[in-house]
mmCIF file of C-alpha atoms in Angstrom:
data_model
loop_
_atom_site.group_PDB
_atom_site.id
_atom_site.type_symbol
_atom_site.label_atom_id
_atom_site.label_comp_id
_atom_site.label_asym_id
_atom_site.label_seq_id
_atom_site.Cartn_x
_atom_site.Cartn_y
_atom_site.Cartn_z
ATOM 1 C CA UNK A 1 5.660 7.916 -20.183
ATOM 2 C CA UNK A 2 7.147 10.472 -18.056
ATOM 3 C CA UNK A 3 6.289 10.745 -14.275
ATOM 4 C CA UNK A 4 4.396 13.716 -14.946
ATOM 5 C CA UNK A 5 2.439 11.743 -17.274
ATOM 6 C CA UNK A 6 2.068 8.993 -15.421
ATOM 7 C CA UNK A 7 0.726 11.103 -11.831
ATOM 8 C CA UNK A 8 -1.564 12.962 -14.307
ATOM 9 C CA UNK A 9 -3.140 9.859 -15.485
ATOM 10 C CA UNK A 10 -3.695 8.585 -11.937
ATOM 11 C CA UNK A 11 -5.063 11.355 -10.167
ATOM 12 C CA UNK A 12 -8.017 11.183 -13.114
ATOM 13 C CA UNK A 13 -8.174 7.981 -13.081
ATOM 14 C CA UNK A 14 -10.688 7.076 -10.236
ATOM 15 C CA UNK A 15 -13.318 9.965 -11.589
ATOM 16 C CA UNK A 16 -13.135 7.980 -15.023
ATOM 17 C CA UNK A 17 -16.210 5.821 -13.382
ATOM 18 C CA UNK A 18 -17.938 7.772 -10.245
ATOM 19 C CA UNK A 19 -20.380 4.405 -9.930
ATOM 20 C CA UNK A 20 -17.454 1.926 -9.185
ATOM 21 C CA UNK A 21 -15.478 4.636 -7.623
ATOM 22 C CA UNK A 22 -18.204 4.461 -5.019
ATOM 23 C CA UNK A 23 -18.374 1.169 -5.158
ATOM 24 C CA UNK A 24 -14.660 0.814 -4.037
ATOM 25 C CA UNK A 25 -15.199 3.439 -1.584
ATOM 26 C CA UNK A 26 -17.750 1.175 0.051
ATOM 27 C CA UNK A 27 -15.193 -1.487 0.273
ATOM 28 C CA UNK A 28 -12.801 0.896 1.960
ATOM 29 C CA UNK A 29 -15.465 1.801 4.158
ATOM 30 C CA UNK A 30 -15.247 -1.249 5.600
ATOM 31 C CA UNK A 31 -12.144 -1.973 5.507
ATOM 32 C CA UNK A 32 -11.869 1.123 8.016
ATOM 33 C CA UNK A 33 -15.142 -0.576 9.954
ATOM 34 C CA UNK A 34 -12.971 -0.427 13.460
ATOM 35 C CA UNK A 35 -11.977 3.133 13.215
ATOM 36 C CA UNK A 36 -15.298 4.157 12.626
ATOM 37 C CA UNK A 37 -16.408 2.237 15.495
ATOM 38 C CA UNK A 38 -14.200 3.756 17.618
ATOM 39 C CA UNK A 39 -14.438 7.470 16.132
ATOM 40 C CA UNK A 40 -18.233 6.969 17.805
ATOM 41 C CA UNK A 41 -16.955 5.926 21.264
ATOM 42 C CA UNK A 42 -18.839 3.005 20.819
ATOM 43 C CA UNK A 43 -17.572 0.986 23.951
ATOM 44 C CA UNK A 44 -19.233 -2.419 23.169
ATOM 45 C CA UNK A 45 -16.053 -4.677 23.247
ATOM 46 C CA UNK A 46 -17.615 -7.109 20.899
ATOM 47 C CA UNK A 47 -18.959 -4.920 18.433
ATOM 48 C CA UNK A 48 -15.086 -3.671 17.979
ATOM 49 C CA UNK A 49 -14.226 -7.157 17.905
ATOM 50 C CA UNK A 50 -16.594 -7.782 15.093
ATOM 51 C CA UNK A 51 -15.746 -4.220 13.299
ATOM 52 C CA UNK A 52 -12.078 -5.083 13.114
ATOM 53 C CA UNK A 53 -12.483 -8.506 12.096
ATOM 54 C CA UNK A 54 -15.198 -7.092 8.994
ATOM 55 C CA UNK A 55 -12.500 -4.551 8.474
ATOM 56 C CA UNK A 56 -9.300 -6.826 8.569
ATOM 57 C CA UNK A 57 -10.989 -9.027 5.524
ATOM 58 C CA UNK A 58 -12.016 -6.057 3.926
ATOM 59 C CA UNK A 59 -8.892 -4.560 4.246
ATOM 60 C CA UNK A 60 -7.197 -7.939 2.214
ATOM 61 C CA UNK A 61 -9.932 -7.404 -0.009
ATOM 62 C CA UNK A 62 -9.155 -3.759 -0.948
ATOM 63 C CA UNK A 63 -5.443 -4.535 -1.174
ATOM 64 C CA UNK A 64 -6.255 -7.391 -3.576
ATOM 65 C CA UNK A 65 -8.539 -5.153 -5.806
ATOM 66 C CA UNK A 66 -5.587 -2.847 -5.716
ATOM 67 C CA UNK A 67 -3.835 -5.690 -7.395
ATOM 68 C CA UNK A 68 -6.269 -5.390 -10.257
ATOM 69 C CA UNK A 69 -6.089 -1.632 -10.765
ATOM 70 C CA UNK A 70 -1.778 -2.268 -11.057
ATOM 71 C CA UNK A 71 -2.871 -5.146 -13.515
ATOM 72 C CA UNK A 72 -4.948 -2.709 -15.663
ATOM 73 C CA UNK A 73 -2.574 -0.145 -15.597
ATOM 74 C CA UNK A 74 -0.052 -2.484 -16.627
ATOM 75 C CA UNK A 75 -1.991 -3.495 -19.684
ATOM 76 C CA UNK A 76 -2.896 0.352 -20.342
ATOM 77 C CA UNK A 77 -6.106 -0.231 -20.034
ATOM 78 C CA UNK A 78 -8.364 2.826 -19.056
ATOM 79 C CA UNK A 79 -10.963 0.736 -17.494
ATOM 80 C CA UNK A 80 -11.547 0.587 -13.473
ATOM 81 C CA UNK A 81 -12.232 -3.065 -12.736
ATOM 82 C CA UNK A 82 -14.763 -4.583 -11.304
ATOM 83 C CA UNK A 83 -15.181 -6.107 -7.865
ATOM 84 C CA UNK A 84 -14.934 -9.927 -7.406
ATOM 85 C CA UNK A 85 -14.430 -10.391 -4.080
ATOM 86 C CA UNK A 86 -13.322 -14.109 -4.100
ATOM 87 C CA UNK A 87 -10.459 -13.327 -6.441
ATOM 88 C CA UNK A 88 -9.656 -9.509 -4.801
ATOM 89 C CA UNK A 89 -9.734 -12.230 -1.040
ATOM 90 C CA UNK A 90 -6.892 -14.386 -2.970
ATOM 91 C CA UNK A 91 -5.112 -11.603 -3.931
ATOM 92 C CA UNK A 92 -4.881 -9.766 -1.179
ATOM 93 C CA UNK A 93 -3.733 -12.374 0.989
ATOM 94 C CA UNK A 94 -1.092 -12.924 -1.800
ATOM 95 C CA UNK A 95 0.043 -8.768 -1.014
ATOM 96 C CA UNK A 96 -0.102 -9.468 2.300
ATOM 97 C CA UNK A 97 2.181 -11.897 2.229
ATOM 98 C CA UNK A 98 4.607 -10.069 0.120
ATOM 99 C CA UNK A 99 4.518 -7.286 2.491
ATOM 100 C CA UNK A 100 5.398 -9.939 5.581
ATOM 101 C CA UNK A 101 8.503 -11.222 3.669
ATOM 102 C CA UNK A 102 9.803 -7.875 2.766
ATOM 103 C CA UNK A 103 9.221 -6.200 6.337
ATOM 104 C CA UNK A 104 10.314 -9.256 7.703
ATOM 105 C CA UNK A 105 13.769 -9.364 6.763
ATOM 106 C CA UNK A 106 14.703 -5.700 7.747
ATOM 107 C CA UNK A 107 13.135 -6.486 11.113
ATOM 108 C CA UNK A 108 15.287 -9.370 11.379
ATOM 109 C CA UNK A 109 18.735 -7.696 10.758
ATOM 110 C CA UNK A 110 17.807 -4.977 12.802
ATOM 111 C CA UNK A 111 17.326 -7.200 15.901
ATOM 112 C CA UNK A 112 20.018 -9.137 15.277
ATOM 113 C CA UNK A 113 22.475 -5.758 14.834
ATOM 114 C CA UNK A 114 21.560 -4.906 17.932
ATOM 115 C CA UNK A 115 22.078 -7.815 20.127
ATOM 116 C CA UNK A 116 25.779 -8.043 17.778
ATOM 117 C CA UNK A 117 26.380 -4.331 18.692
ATOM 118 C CA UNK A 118 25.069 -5.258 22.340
ATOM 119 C CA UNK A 119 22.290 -2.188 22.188
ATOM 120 C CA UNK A 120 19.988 -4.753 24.237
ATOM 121 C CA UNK A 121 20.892 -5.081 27.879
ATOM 122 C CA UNK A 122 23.206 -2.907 27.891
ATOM 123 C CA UNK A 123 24.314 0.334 29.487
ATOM 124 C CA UNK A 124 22.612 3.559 29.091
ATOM 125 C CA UNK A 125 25.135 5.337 26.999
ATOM 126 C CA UNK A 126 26.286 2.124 25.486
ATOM 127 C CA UNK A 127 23.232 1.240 24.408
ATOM 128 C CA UNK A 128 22.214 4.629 22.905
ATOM 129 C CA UNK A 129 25.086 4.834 20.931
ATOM 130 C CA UNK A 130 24.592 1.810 19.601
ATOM 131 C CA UNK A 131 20.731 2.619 19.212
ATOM 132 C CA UNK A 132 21.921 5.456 16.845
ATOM 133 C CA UNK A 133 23.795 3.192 14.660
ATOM 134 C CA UNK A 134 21.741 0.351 14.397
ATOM 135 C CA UNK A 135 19.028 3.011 13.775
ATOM 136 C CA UNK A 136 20.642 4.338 10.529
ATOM 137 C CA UNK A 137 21.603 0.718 9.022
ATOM 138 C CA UNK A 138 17.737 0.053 10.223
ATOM 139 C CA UNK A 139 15.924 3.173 8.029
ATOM 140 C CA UNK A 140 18.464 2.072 4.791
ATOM 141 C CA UNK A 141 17.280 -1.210 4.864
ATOM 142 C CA UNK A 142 13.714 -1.014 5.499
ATOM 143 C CA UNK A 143 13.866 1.769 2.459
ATOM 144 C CA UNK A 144 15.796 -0.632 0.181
ATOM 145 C CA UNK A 145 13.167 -3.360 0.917
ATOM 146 C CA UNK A 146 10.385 -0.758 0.723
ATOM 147 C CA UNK A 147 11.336 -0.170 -2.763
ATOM 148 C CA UNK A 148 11.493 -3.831 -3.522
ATOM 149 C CA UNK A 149 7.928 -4.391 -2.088
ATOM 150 C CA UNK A 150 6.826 -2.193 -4.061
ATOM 151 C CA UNK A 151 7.857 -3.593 -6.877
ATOM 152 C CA UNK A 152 7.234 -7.398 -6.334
ATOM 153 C CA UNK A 153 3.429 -6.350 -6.000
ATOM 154 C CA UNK A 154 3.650 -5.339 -9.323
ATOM 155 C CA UNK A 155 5.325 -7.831 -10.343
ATOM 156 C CA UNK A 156 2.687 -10.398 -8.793
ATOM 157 C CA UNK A 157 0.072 -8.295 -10.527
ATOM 158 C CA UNK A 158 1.930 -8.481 -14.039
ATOM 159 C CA UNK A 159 2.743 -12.336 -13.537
ATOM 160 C CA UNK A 160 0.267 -13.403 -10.916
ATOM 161 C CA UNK A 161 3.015 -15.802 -9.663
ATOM 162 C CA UNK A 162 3.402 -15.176 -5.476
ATOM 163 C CA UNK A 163 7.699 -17.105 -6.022
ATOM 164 C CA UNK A 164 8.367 -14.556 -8.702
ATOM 165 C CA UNK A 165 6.605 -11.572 -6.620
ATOM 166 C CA UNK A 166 8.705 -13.038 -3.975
ATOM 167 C CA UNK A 167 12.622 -13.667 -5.713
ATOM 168 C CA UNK A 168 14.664 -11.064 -4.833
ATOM 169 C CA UNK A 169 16.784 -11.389 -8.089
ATOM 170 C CA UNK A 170 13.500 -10.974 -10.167
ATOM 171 C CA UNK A 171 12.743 -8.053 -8.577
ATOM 172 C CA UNK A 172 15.424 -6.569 -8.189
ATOM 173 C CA UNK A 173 15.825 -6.939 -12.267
ATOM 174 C CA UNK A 174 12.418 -5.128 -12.544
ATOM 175 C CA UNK A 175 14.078 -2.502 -10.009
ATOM 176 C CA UNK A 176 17.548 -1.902 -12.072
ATOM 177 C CA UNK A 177 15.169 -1.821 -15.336
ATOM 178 C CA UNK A 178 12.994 0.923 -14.429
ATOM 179 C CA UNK A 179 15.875 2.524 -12.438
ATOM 180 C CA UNK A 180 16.630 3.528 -8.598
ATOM 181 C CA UNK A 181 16.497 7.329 -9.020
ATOM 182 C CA UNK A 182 13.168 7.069 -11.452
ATOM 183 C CA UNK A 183 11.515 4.582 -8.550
ATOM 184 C CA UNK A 184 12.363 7.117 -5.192
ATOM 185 C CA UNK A 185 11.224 10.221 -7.053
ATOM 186 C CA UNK A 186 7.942 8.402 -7.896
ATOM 187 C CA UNK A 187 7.532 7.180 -4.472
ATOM 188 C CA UNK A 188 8.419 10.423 -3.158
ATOM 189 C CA UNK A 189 5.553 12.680 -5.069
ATOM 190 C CA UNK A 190 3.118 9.881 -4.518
ATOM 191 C CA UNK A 191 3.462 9.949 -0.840
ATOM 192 C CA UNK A 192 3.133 14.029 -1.273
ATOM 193 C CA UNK A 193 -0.340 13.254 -3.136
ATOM 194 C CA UNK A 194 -1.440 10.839 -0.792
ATOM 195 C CA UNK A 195 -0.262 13.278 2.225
ATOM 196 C CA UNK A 196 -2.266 16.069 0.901
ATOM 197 C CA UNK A 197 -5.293 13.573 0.391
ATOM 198 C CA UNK A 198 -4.418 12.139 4.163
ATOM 199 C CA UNK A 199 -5.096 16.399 4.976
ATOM 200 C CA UNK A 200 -8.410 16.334 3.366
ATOM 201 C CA UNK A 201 -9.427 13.271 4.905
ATOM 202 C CA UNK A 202 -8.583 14.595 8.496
ATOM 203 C CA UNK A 203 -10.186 18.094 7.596
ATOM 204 C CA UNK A 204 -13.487 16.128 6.485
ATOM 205 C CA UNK A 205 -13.291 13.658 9.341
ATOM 206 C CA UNK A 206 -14.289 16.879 11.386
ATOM 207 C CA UNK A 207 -17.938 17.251 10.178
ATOM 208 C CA UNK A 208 -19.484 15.629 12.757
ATOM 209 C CA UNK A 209 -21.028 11.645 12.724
ATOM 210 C CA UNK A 210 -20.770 11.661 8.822
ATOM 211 C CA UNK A 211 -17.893 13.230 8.350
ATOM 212 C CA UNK A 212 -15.427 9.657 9.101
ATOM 213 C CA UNK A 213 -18.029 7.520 6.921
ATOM 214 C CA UNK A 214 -17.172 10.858 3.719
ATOM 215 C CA UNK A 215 -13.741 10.598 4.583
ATOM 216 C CA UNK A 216 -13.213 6.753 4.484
ATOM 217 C CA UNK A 217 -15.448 6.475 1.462
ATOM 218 C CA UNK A 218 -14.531 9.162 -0.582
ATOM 219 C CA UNK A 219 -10.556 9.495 -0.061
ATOM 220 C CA UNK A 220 -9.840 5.779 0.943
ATOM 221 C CA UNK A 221 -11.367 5.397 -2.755
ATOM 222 C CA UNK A 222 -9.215 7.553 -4.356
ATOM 223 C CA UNK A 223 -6.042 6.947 -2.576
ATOM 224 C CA UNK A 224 -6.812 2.728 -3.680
ATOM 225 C CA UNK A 225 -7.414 4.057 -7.110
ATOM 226 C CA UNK A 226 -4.740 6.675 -7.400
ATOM 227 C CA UNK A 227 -1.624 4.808 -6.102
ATOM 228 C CA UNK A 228 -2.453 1.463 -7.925
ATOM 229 C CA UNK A 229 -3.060 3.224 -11.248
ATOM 230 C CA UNK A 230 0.363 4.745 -10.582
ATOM 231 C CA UNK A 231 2.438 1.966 -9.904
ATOM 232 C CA UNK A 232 1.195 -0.154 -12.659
ATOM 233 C CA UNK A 233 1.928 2.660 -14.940
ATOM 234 C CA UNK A 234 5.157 2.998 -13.732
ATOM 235 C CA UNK A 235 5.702 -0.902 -13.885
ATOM 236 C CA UNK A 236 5.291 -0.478 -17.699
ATOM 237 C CA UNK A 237 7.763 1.568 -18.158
ATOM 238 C CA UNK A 238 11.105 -0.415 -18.835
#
């Protein structure tokens, strides 16, 4: 399957079933509970407490059902799944955890290259120098582990084992199979599709008091749907 293929499948994909694409669109409506508190200046400190904890489980929750769309794509199956919450919970604590491990190291290097190149506590001139070059090493290795993220989701969603989501061999087997060059161009138009969806959402987010709940609800839906259905399509492919 070509990427063409594959992008053309996805962006139809979430209007295969307008009742659970609503239904997911609920769940992203939640999961974006704080920032529609906030878009209505709503200055109750614990009702944002209790909007961002709602939308922080809900957020797992939509990540883990995003597990099951890169599942179903992954068996070529046309189907949208259903919501279980209990198993979309587990699941998305799972991707959340992958996504710690591989941000984590990145961050770690990067600190560590600057206190070895002496960026930190340093003088001005010294210290942006160093800045610049810590900066570059910094943006390759949070891309290299970007792509590998990517990938070990889809690999917990193929295997649903969190140690092989998580070895960096496996993956990185998964990453030379599919190939480097097929991987960036795929991540590249997908973030163009989401970007232009990102525009629509901002654009709809004007219409006053409803236009947040649309936005969250219509194009968190489809962005959930879209991307998912992509990278298990892609996953498939070596």
């Amino acid at each position: 399957m070509s990427l063409g293929d594959i992008f053309s499948d996805a962006i139809k994909y979430p209007f295969s079933d307008i009742t659970k694409f609503l239904i997911v669109g609920v769940i992203a409506l939640l999961a974006g509970l704080s920032s529609i508190v906030m878009s209505f200046k709503v200055q109750n400190f614990s009702v944002y407490g209790i909007a961002s904890i709602i939308g922080f489980i809900f957020s797992l929750v939509l990540a883990g059902y995003g597990v099951s769309v890169i599942r179903n794509g992954i068996s070529l199956s046309d189907e949208i799944p259903d919501i279980d919450l209990k198993a979309n919970l587990y699941d998305g604590v799972n991707a959340l955890i992958i996504a710690i491990v591989y941000l984590i190291i990145p961050v770690i290097v990067s600190v560590i290259l600057m206190a070895v190149f002496g960026v930190i506590g340093a003088s001005i001139d010294h210290a942006v120098a160093a800045l610049g070059l810590v900066s570059i090493v910094a943006i390759v290795l949070f891309i290299i582990f970007g792509i590998l993220e990517v990938i070990a989701l889809a690999k917990f969603a193929d295997t649903n084992d969190l140690g092989e989501a998580l070895s960096f061999r496996e993956v990185y087997g998964d990453v030379k199979k599919i190939g480097i060059g097929k991987i960036i161009l795929f991540l590249i138009i997908q973030f163009i599709i989401i970007a232009v969806a990102g525009i629509i959402s901002s654009l709809i987010g004007y219409i006053p008091f409803v236009g947040i709940i649309i936005s969250q609800l219509v194009v968190g839906a489809f962005i959930t749907l879209f991307s998912q259905r992509a990278l298990g399509l892609l996953f498939i492919e070596y």
